[in-house]
mmCIF file of C-alpha atoms in Angstrom:
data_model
loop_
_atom_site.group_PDB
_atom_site.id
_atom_site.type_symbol
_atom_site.label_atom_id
_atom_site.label_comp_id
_atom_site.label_asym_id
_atom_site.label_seq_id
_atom_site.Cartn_x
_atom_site.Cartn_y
_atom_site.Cartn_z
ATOM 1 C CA UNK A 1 30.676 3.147 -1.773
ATOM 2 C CA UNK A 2 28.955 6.650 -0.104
ATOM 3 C CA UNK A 3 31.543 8.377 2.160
ATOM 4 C CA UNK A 4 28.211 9.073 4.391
ATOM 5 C CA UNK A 5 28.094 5.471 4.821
ATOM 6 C CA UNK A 6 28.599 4.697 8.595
ATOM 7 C CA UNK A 7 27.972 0.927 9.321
ATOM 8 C CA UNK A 8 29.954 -0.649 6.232
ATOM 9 C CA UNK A 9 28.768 -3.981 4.952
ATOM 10 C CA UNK A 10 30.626 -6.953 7.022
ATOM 11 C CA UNK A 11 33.068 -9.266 4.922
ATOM 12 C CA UNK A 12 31.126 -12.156 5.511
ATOM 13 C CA UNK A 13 27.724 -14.086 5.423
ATOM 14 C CA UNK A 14 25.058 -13.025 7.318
ATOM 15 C CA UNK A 15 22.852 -16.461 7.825
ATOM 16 C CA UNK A 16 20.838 -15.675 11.791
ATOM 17 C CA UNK A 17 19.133 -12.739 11.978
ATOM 18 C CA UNK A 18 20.203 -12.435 15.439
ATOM 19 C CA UNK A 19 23.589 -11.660 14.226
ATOM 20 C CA UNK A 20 21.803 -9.634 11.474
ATOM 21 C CA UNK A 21 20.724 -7.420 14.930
ATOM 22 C CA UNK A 22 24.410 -7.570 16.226
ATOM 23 C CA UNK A 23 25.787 -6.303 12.724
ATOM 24 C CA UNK A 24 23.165 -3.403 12.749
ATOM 25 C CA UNK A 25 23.536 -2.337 16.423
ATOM 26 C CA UNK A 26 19.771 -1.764 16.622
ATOM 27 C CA UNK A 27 17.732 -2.344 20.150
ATOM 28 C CA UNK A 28 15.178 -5.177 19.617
ATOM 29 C CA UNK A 29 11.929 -2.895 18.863
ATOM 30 C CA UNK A 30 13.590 -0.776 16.107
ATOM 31 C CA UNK A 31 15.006 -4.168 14.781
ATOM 32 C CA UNK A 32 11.754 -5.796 14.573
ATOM 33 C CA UNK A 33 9.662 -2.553 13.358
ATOM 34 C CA UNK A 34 12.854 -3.135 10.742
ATOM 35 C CA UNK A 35 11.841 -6.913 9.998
ATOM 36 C CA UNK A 36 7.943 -6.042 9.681
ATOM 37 C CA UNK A 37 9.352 -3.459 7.088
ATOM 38 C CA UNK A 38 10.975 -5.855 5.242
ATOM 39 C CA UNK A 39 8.545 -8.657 5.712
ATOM 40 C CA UNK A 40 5.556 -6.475 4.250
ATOM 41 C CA UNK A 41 7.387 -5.104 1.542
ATOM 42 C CA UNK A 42 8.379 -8.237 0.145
ATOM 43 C CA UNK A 43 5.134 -9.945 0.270
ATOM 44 C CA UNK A 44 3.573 -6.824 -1.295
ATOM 45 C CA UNK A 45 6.405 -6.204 -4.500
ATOM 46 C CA UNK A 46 8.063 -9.729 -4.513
ATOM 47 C CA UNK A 47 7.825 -13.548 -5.318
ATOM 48 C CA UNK A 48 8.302 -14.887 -1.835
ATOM 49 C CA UNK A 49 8.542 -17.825 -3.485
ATOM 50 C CA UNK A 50 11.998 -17.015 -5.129
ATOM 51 C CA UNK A 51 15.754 -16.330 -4.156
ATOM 52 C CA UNK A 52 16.477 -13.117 -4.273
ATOM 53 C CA UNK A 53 18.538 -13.232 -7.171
ATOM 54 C CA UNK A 54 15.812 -14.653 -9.230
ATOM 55 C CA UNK A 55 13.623 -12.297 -8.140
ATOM 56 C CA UNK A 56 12.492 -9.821 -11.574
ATOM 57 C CA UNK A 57 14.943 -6.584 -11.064
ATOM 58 C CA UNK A 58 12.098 -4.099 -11.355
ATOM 59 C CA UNK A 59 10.413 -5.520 -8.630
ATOM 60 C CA UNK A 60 13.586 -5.562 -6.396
ATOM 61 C CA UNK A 61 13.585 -1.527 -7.305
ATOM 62 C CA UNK A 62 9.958 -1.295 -6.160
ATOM 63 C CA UNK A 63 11.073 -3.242 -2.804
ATOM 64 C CA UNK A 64 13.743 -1.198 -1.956
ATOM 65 C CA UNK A 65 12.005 2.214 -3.016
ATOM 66 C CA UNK A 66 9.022 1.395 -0.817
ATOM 67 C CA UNK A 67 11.910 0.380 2.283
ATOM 68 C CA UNK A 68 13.741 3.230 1.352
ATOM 69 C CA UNK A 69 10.377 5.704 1.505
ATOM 70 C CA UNK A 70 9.566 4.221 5.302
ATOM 71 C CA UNK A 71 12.700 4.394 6.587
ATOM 72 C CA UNK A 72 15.004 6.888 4.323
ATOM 73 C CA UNK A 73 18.073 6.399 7.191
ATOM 74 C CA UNK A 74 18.684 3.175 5.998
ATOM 75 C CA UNK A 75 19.933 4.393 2.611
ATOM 76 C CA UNK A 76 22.065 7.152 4.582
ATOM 77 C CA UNK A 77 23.389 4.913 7.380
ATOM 78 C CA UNK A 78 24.034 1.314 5.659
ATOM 79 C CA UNK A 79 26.281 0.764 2.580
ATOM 80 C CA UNK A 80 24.443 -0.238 -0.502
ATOM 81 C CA UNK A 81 21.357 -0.959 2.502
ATOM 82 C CA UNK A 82 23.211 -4.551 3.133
ATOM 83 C CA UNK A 83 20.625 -4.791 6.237
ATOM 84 C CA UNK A 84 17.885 -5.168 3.864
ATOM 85 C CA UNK A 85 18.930 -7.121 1.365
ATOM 86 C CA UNK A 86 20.546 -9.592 4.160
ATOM 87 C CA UNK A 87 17.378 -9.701 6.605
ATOM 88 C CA UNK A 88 15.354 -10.350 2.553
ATOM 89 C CA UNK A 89 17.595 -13.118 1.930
ATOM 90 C CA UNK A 90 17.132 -14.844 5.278
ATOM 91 C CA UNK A 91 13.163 -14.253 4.585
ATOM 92 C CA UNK A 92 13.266 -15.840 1.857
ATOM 93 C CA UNK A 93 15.781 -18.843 1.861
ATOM 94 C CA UNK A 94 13.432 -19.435 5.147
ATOM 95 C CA UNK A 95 9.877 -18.791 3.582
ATOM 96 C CA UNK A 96 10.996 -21.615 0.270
ATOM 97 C CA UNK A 97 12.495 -24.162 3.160
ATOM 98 C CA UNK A 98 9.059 -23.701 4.715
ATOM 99 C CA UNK A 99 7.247 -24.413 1.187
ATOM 100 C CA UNK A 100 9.354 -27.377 0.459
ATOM 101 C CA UNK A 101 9.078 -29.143 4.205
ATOM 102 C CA UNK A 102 4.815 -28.650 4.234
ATOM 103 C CA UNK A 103 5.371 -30.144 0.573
ATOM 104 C CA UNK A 104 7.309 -32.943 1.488
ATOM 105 C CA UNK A 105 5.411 -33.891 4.397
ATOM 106 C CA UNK A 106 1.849 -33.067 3.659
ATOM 107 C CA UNK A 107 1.742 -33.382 -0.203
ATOM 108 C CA UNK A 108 0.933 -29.499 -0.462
ATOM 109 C CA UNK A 109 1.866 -25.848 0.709
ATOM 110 C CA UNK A 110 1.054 -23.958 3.512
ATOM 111 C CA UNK A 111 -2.254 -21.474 2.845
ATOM 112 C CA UNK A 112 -2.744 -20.151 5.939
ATOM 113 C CA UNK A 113 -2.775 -22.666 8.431
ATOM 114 C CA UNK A 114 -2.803 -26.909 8.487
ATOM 115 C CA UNK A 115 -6.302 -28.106 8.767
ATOM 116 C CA UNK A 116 -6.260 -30.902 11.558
ATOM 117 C CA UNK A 117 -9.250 -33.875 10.579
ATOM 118 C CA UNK A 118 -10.194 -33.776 14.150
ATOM 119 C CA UNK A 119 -10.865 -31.122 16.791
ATOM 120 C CA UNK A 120 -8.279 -30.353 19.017
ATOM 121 C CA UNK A 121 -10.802 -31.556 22.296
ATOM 122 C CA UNK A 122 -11.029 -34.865 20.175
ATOM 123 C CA UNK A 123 -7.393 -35.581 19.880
ATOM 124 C CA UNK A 124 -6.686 -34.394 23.241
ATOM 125 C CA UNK A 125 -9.286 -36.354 25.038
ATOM 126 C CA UNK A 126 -7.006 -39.455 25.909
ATOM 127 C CA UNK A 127 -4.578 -37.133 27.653
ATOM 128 C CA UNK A 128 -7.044 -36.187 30.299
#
């Protein structure tokens, strides 16, 4: 633990990341400027198709060097940078739960975006 650590890592789970914002006392535009961080960096160095403690190690280094390059205050101002490990974890519990639902329901994962058989003026014609 750094004694230049000022926002200590909380004593218990972190699972919204609304009270991921509370915990970090950040207005809502750093905050999200802080989850597009995170977001990129994980598609770009990580399987987003992993937890995060399967995840290789070296590329959990690469993640949080490239984090800790864009935004060095997190390393000075969070213990151990809990923020970014707990906003990665919510990413990606969230980003598998997507994979598994599209699975489940539509017999593959999502690409990009669902392909609908019909256009939307088509299947919205009988509402009119």
């Amino acid at each position: 633990m750094s004694e230049r650590c000022t926002s200590f890592m909380p004593h218990y789970q972190i699972r919204t990341v609304g009270l991921l914002r509370t915990e970090m006392r950040m207005a809502y535009v750093r905050f999200s400027d802080f989850v597009t961080l995170v977001r990129s960096a994980a598609k770009k160095h990580l399987n987003c198709g992993l937890r995060p403690e399967d995840q290789d190690p070296n590329d959990l280094q690469r993640f949080m060097r490239m984090v800790h390059q864009r935004q060095p205050h997190f390393a000075k101002k969070y213990e151990d940078s809990w923020p970014v490990m707990a906003y990665l974890e919510i990413y990606l519990l969230s980003r598998i739960r997507s994979a598994a639902y599209l699975k489940r329901h539509y017999g593959r994962c999502k690409e990009g975006f669902i392909r609908c058989p019909d256009p939307i003026w088509l299947r919205y014609a009988e509402v009119r």
